Amino acid sequence: MSEVVQETHQEFWRPPSPVAAEEMVVREPVPAMAEACPRCGTEFLLGSRFCHTCGGRRPEAVSAEARADAAVIAGLWKQAVSWMHSVGAGVSWSKIQFPSWLRYLHFHEIKSWVGLSTASLIAFLIGIGCVAGALLVGLLTAKTYVDWQAIQFYRAEWLLAATASFVAGILLRKPSDRDSD
Ligand SMILES: [Zn+2]
């Protein structure tokens, strides 16, 4: 009995419970607080958590290293923004010079080049698209005979559609086109 009493006397400095001990170990040192208010620039009173002038919260002091990093990032951001501004100012969209060959893709250019009416040219383009679809069906890989059959059907349908639109293109030709042949 006397031993127990002695032990407790010897270990009086220990925290009463292991949980409390953990908390004490884990608790981080009080972070250094900022010297002046970032909002109004007033120097904080010793130990204060809020600015006595504007009531703003007292932030933790930013280490010199972090401040330098932030300055670098801010500088980069500012540079990027100004660069974007200059690019935006330099490029006026109406003055963009498209390559000269692009005008051959204009619809009326194609029309005059092919010598078809609008309707038949559209039908012709649809037919070209269907032929492309029939070719793309060939990219499908068939693992079973049923798949292979389905692919053949797809291809036949694409080709039928192409034929139909080509025929439509021929029928839609204007009489003047037909006369000029
Ligand atoms: Zn303040």
PDB file of C-alpha atoms and ligand atoms in Angstrom:
ATOM      1  CA  MET A   1       0.000   0.000   0.000  1.00  0.00           C
ATOM      2  CA  SER A   2       2.800   2.313   0.856  1.00  0.00           C
ATOM      3  CA  GLU A   3       4.517   1.462  -2.436  1.00  0.00           C
ATOM      4  CA  VAL A   4       1.573   2.635  -4.509  1.00  0.00           C
ATOM      5  CA  VAL A   5       1.460   5.902  -2.686  1.00  0.00           C
ATOM      6  CA  GLN A   6       5.139   6.400  -3.241  1.00  0.00           C
ATOM      7  CA  GLU A   7       4.852   5.666  -6.976  1.00  0.00           C
ATOM      8  CA  THR A   8       2.139   8.218  -7.464  1.00  0.00           C
ATOM      9  CA  HIS A   9       4.326  10.698  -5.639  1.00  0.00           C
ATOM     10  CA  GLN A  10       7.233   9.936  -7.881  1.00  0.00           C
ATOM     11  CA  GLU A  11       5.271  10.364 -11.095  1.00  0.00           C
ATOM     12  CA  PHE A  12       3.330  13.442 -10.189  1.00  0.00           C
ATOM     13  CA  TRP A  13       4.661  15.243 -13.277  1.00  0.00           C
ATOM     14  CA  ARG A  14       3.006  12.804 -15.631  1.00  0.00           C
ATOM     15  CA  PRO A  15      -0.234  13.888 -17.234  1.00  0.00           C
ATOM     16  CA  PRO A  16      -3.273  12.271 -15.582  1.00  0.00           C
ATOM     17  CA  SER A  17      -4.310  10.275 -18.651  1.00  0.00           C
ATOM     18  CA  PRO A  18      -2.566   9.097 -21.838  1.00  0.00           C
ATOM     19  CA  VAL A  19      -5.132  10.975 -23.987  1.00  0.00           C
ATOM     20  CA  ALA A  20      -4.166  14.277 -22.415  1.00  0.00           C
ATOM     21  CA  ALA A  21      -0.521  13.422 -22.975  1.00  0.00           C
ATOM     22  CA  GLU A  22      -1.157  12.857 -26.672  1.00  0.00           C
ATOM     23  CA  GLU A  23      -2.975  16.138 -26.961  1.00  0.00           C
ATOM     24  CA  MET A  24      -0.103  17.933 -25.338  1.00  0.00           C
ATOM     25  CA  VAL A  25       2.382  16.349 -27.701  1.00  0.00           C
ATOM     26  CA  VAL A  26       0.320  16.938 -30.839  1.00  0.00           C
ATOM     27  CA  ARG A  27      -0.564  20.543 -30.086  1.00  0.00           C
ATOM     28  CA  GLU A  28       1.441  22.733 -32.384  1.00  0.00           C
ATOM     29  CA  PRO A  29       3.289  25.773 -31.187  1.00  0.00           C
ATOM     30  CA  VAL A  30       1.309  28.982 -31.370  1.00  0.00           C
ATOM     31  CA  PRO A  31       1.833  30.334 -34.910  1.00  0.00           C
ATOM     32  CA  ALA A  32       3.458  33.672 -35.294  1.00  0.00           C
ATOM     33  CA  MET A  33       0.841  36.316 -35.907  1.00  0.00           C
ATOM     34  CA  ALA A  34       1.010  39.161 -38.368  1.00  0.00           C
ATOM     35  CA  GLU A  35       2.439  42.421 -37.096  1.00  0.00           C
ATOM     36  CA  ALA A  36       0.111  44.765 -38.968  1.00  0.00           C
ATOM     37  CA  CYS A  37      -3.449  44.526 -40.224  1.00  0.00           C
ATOM     38  CA  PRO A  38      -3.495  43.576 -43.910  1.00  0.00           C
ATOM     39  CA  ARG A  39      -6.704  45.568 -44.416  1.00  0.00           C
ATOM     40  CA  CYS A  40      -5.943  48.951 -42.818  1.00  0.00           C
ATOM     41  CA  GLY A  41      -2.275  48.630 -41.972  1.00  0.00           C
ATOM     42  CA  THR A  42      -2.753  49.280 -38.266  1.00  0.00           C
ATOM     43  CA  GLU A  43      -0.244  47.569 -36.017  1.00  0.00           C
ATOM     44  CA  PHE A  44      -1.899  44.881 -33.915  1.00  0.00           C
ATOM     45  CA  LEU A  45      -1.869  45.220 -30.159  1.00  0.00           C
ATOM     46  CA  LEU A  46       0.172  42.639 -28.314  1.00  0.00           C
ATOM     47  CA  GLY A  47      -1.755  39.362 -28.102  1.00  0.00           C
ATOM     48  CA  SER A  48      -4.796  40.697 -29.941  1.00  0.00           C
ATOM     49  CA  ARG A  49      -6.678  38.453 -32.350  1.00  0.00           C
ATOM     50  CA  PHE A  50      -8.532  41.222 -34.138  1.00  0.00           C
ATOM     51  CA  CYS A  51      -7.621  44.635 -35.481  1.00  0.00           C
ATOM     52  CA  HIS A  52      -8.649  47.355 -33.063  1.00  0.00           C
ATOM     53  CA  THR A  53      -9.225  49.821 -35.919  1.00  0.00           C
ATOM     54  CA  CYS A  54     -11.195  47.924 -38.536  1.00  0.00           C
ATOM     55  CA  GLY A  55     -12.068  44.766 -36.632  1.00  0.00           C
ATOM     56  CA  GLY A  56     -10.409  42.524 -39.154  1.00  0.00           C
ATOM     57  CA  ARG A  57      -9.153  39.127 -38.085  1.00  0.00           C
ATOM     58  CA  ARG A  58      -5.457  38.983 -37.327  1.00  0.00           C
ATOM     59  CA  PRO A  59      -3.888  36.559 -39.799  1.00  0.00           C
ATOM     60  CA  GLU A  60      -0.933  34.349 -39.152  1.00  0.00           C
ATOM     61  CA  ALA A  61       2.345  35.876 -40.101  1.00  0.00           C
ATOM     62  CA  VAL A  62       3.409  34.861 -43.569  1.00  0.00           C
ATOM     63  CA  SER A  63       6.970  33.643 -43.626  1.00  0.00           C
ATOM     64  CA  ALA A  64       9.386  35.614 -45.773  1.00  0.00           C
ATOM     65  CA  GLU A  65       9.833  32.598 -48.034  1.00  0.00           C
ATOM     66  CA  ALA A  66       6.117  32.189 -48.662  1.00  0.00           C
ATOM     67  CA  ARG A  67       5.808  35.913 -49.260  1.00  0.00           C
ATOM     68  CA  ALA A  68       8.587  35.756 -51.874  1.00  0.00           C
ATOM     69  CA  ASP A  69       6.860  32.806 -53.568  1.00  0.00           C
ATOM     70  CA  ALA A  70       3.563  34.664 -53.600  1.00  0.00           C
ATOM     71  CA  ALA A  71       5.279  37.710 -55.096  1.00  0.00           C
ATOM     72  CA  VAL A  72       6.831  35.579 -57.824  1.00  0.00           C
ATOM     73  CA  ILE A  73       3.494  33.956 -58.636  1.00  0.00           C
ATOM     74  CA  ALA A  74       1.729  37.316 -58.620  1.00  0.00           C
ATOM     75  CA  GLY A  75       4.382  38.701 -60.971  1.00  0.00           C
ATOM     76  CA  LEU A  76       3.964  35.762 -63.344  1.00  0.00           C
ATOM     77  CA  TRP A  77       0.196  36.128 -63.257  1.00  0.00           C
ATOM     78  CA  LYS A  78       0.460  39.842 -63.975  1.00  0.00           C
ATOM     79  CA  GLN A  79       2.793  39.134 -66.876  1.00  0.00           C
ATOM     80  CA  ALA A  80       0.429  36.520 -68.289  1.00  0.00           C
ATOM     81  CA  VAL A  81      -2.544  38.865 -67.986  1.00  0.00           C
ATOM     82  CA  SER A  82      -0.724  41.721 -69.679  1.00  0.00           C
ATOM     83  CA  TRP A  83       0.459  39.348 -72.397  1.00  0.00           C
ATOM     84  CA  MET A  84      -3.110  38.201 -72.985  1.00  0.00           C
ATOM     85  CA  HIS A  85      -4.199  41.827 -73.128  1.00  0.00           C
ATOM     86  CA  SER A  86      -1.570  42.712 -75.683  1.00  0.00           C
ATOM     87  CA  VAL A  87      -2.434  39.659 -77.767  1.00  0.00           C
ATOM     88  CA  GLY A  88      -6.116  40.487 -77.586  1.00  0.00           C
ATOM     89  CA  ALA A  89      -5.406  44.071 -78.613  1.00  0.00           C
ATOM     90  CA  GLY A  90      -3.038  43.047 -81.405  1.00  0.00           C
ATOM     91  CA  VAL A  91      -5.457  40.602 -82.990  1.00  0.00           C
ATOM     92  CA  SER A  92      -8.527  42.223 -84.384  1.00  0.00           C
ATOM     93  CA  TRP A  93     -10.649  39.409 -85.624  1.00  0.00           C
ATOM     94  CA  SER A  94     -11.890  41.158 -88.748  1.00  0.00           C
ATOM     95  CA  LYS A  95      -8.332  41.564 -89.976  1.00  0.00           C
ATOM     96  CA  ILE A  96      -7.342  37.906 -89.663  1.00  0.00           C
ATOM     97  CA  GLN A  97      -5.893  36.756 -92.929  1.00  0.00           C
ATOM     98  CA  PHE A  98      -7.089  33.286 -93.737  1.00  0.00           C
ATOM     99  CA  PRO A  99      -4.859  31.321 -96.071  1.00  0.00           C
ATOM    100  CA  SER A 100      -5.874  31.916 -99.674  1.00  0.00           C
ATOM    101  CA  TRP A 101      -6.614  28.247-100.329  1.00  0.00           C
ATOM    102  CA  LEU A 102      -9.398  28.353 -97.730  1.00  0.00           C
ATOM    103  CA  ARG A 103     -11.644  30.235-100.139  1.00  0.00           C
ATOM    104  CA  TYR A 104     -11.823  27.091-102.251  1.00  0.00           C
ATOM    105  CA  LEU A 105     -13.818  25.563 -99.409  1.00  0.00           C
ATOM    106  CA  HIS A 106     -16.513  28.224 -99.714  1.00  0.00           C
ATOM    107  CA  PHE A 107     -19.743  26.759-100.891  1.00  0.00           C
ATOM    108  CA  HIS A 108     -20.263  29.057-103.875  1.00  0.00           C
ATOM    109  CA  GLU A 109     -16.682  28.465-104.980  1.00  0.00           C
ATOM    110  CA  ILE A 110     -17.268  24.725-104.984  1.00  0.00           C
ATOM    111  CA  LYS A 111     -20.554  25.229-106.764  1.00  0.00           C
ATOM    112  CA  SER A 112     -19.041  27.272-109.577  1.00  0.00           C
ATOM    113  CA  TRP A 113     -16.089  24.897-109.765  1.00  0.00           C
ATOM    114  CA  VAL A 114     -18.184  21.723-109.967  1.00  0.00           C
ATOM    115  CA  GLY A 115     -20.826  23.428-112.072  1.00  0.00           C
ATOM    116  CA  LEU A 116     -23.838  22.038-110.225  1.00  0.00           C
ATOM    117  CA  SER A 117     -26.926  23.684-108.800  1.00  0.00           C
ATOM    118  CA  THR A 118     -27.160  24.100-105.042  1.00  0.00           C
ATOM    119  CA  ALA A 119     -29.613  21.237-104.547  1.00  0.00           C
ATOM    120  CA  SER A 120     -27.653  18.758-106.618  1.00  0.00           C
ATOM    121  CA  LEU A 121     -24.398  19.822-104.993  1.00  0.00           C
ATOM    122  CA  ILE A 122     -25.908  19.159-101.565  1.00  0.00           C
ATOM    123  CA  ALA A 123     -27.115  15.766-102.772  1.00  0.00           C
ATOM    124  CA  PHE A 124     -23.660  15.093-104.175  1.00  0.00           C
ATOM    125  CA  LEU A 125     -22.032  15.966-100.862  1.00  0.00           C
ATOM    126  CA  ILE A 126     -24.473  13.720 -98.980  1.00  0.00           C
ATOM    127  CA  GLY A 127     -23.599  10.938-101.414  1.00  0.00           C
ATOM    128  CA  ILE A 128     -19.885  11.495-100.790  1.00  0.00           C
ATOM    129  CA  GLY A 129     -20.620  11.318 -97.060  1.00  0.00           C
ATOM    130  CA  CYS A 130     -22.469   8.036 -97.508  1.00  0.00           C
ATOM    131  CA  VAL A 131     -19.579   6.572 -99.483  1.00  0.00           C
ATOM    132  CA  ALA A 132     -17.280   7.643 -96.666  1.00  0.00           C
ATOM    133  CA  GLY A 133     -19.649   5.918 -94.223  1.00  0.00           C
ATOM    134  CA  ALA A 134     -19.526   2.743 -96.295  1.00  0.00           C
ATOM    135  CA  LEU A 135     -15.733   2.876 -96.202  1.00  0.00           C
ATOM    136  CA  LEU A 136     -15.725   3.522 -92.443  1.00  0.00           C
ATOM    137  CA  VAL A 137     -17.917   0.471 -91.880  1.00  0.00           C
ATOM    138  CA  GLY A 138     -14.949  -1.506 -93.177  1.00  0.00           C
ATOM    139  CA  LEU A 139     -13.043  -0.434 -90.049  1.00  0.00           C
ATOM    140  CA  LEU A 140     -15.405  -2.442 -87.869  1.00  0.00           C
ATOM    141  CA  THR A 141     -13.997  -5.818 -86.959  1.00  0.00           C
ATOM    142  CA  ALA A 142     -16.303  -8.791 -86.944  1.00  0.00           C
ATOM    143  CA  LYS A 143     -15.698 -11.525 -84.435  1.00  0.00           C
ATOM    144  CA  THR A 144     -18.653 -13.698 -85.318  1.00  0.00           C
ATOM    145  CA  TYR A 145     -20.436 -14.514 -88.529  1.00  0.00           C
ATOM    146  CA  VAL A 146     -23.501 -12.561 -87.371  1.00  0.00           C
ATOM    147  CA  ASP A 147     -21.356  -9.473 -86.811  1.00  0.00           C
ATOM    148  CA  TRP A 148     -19.838  -9.862 -90.238  1.00  0.00           C
ATOM    149  CA  GLN A 149     -23.295 -10.133 -91.773  1.00  0.00           C
ATOM    150  CA  ALA A 150     -24.450  -7.023 -89.929  1.00  0.00           C
ATOM    151  CA  ILE A 151     -21.428  -5.116 -91.207  1.00  0.00           C
ATOM    152  CA  GLN A 152     -22.270  -6.156 -94.758  1.00  0.00           C
ATOM    153  CA  PHE A 153     -25.780  -4.857 -94.250  1.00  0.00           C
ATOM    154  CA  TYR A 154     -24.454  -1.555 -92.884  1.00  0.00           C
ATOM    155  CA  ARG A 155     -22.188  -1.214 -95.891  1.00  0.00           C
ATOM    156  CA  ALA A 156     -24.973  -2.064 -98.330  1.00  0.00           C
ATOM    157  CA  GLU A 157     -27.234   0.502 -96.668  1.00  0.00           C
ATOM    158  CA  TRP A 158     -24.591   3.235 -96.789  1.00  0.00           C
ATOM    159  CA  LEU A 159     -23.938   2.489-100.464  1.00  0.00           C
ATOM    160  CA  LEU A 160     -27.681   2.481-101.214  1.00  0.00           C
ATOM    161  CA  ALA A 161     -28.006   5.867 -99.520  1.00  0.00           C
ATOM    162  CA  ALA A 162     -25.047   7.149-101.529  1.00  0.00           C
ATOM    163  CA  THR A 163     -26.625   5.917-104.761  1.00  0.00           C
ATOM    164  CA  ALA A 164     -29.962   7.460-103.853  1.00  0.00           C
ATOM    165  CA  SER A 165     -28.447  10.837-103.133  1.00  0.00           C
ATOM    166  CA  PHE A 166     -26.353  10.747-106.309  1.00  0.00           C
ATOM    167  CA  VAL A 167     -29.497   9.978-108.310  1.00  0.00           C
ATOM    168  CA  ALA A 168     -31.282  12.797-106.495  1.00  0.00           C
ATOM    169  CA  GLY A 169     -28.399  15.088-107.409  1.00  0.00           C
ATOM    170  CA  ILE A 170     -28.756  14.137-111.068  1.00  0.00           C
ATOM    171  CA  LEU A 171     -32.525  14.668-110.977  1.00  0.00           C
ATOM    172  CA  LEU A 172     -32.178  17.999-109.186  1.00  0.00           C
ATOM    173  CA  ARG A 173     -29.929  19.462-111.852  1.00  0.00           C
ATOM    174  CA  LYS A 174     -31.395  22.574-113.370  1.00  0.00           C
ATOM    175  CA  PRO A 175     -32.508  22.427-117.000  1.00  0.00           C
ATOM    176  CA  SER A 176     -29.828  25.011-117.822  1.00  0.00           C
ATOM    177  CA  ASP A 177     -27.206  22.634-116.486  1.00  0.00           C
ATOM    178  CA  ARG A 178     -28.629  19.844-118.562  1.00  0.00           C
ATOM    179  CA  ASP A 179     -28.675  22.041-121.672  1.00  0.00           C
ATOM    180  CA  SER A 180     -25.070  23.013-121.271  1.00  0.00           C
ATOM    181  CA  ASP A 181     -23.914  19.392-121.526  1.00  0.00           C
TER     182      ASP A 181
HETATM  183 ZN    ZN B   1      -7.428  46.797 -39.540  1.00  0.00          ZN
END
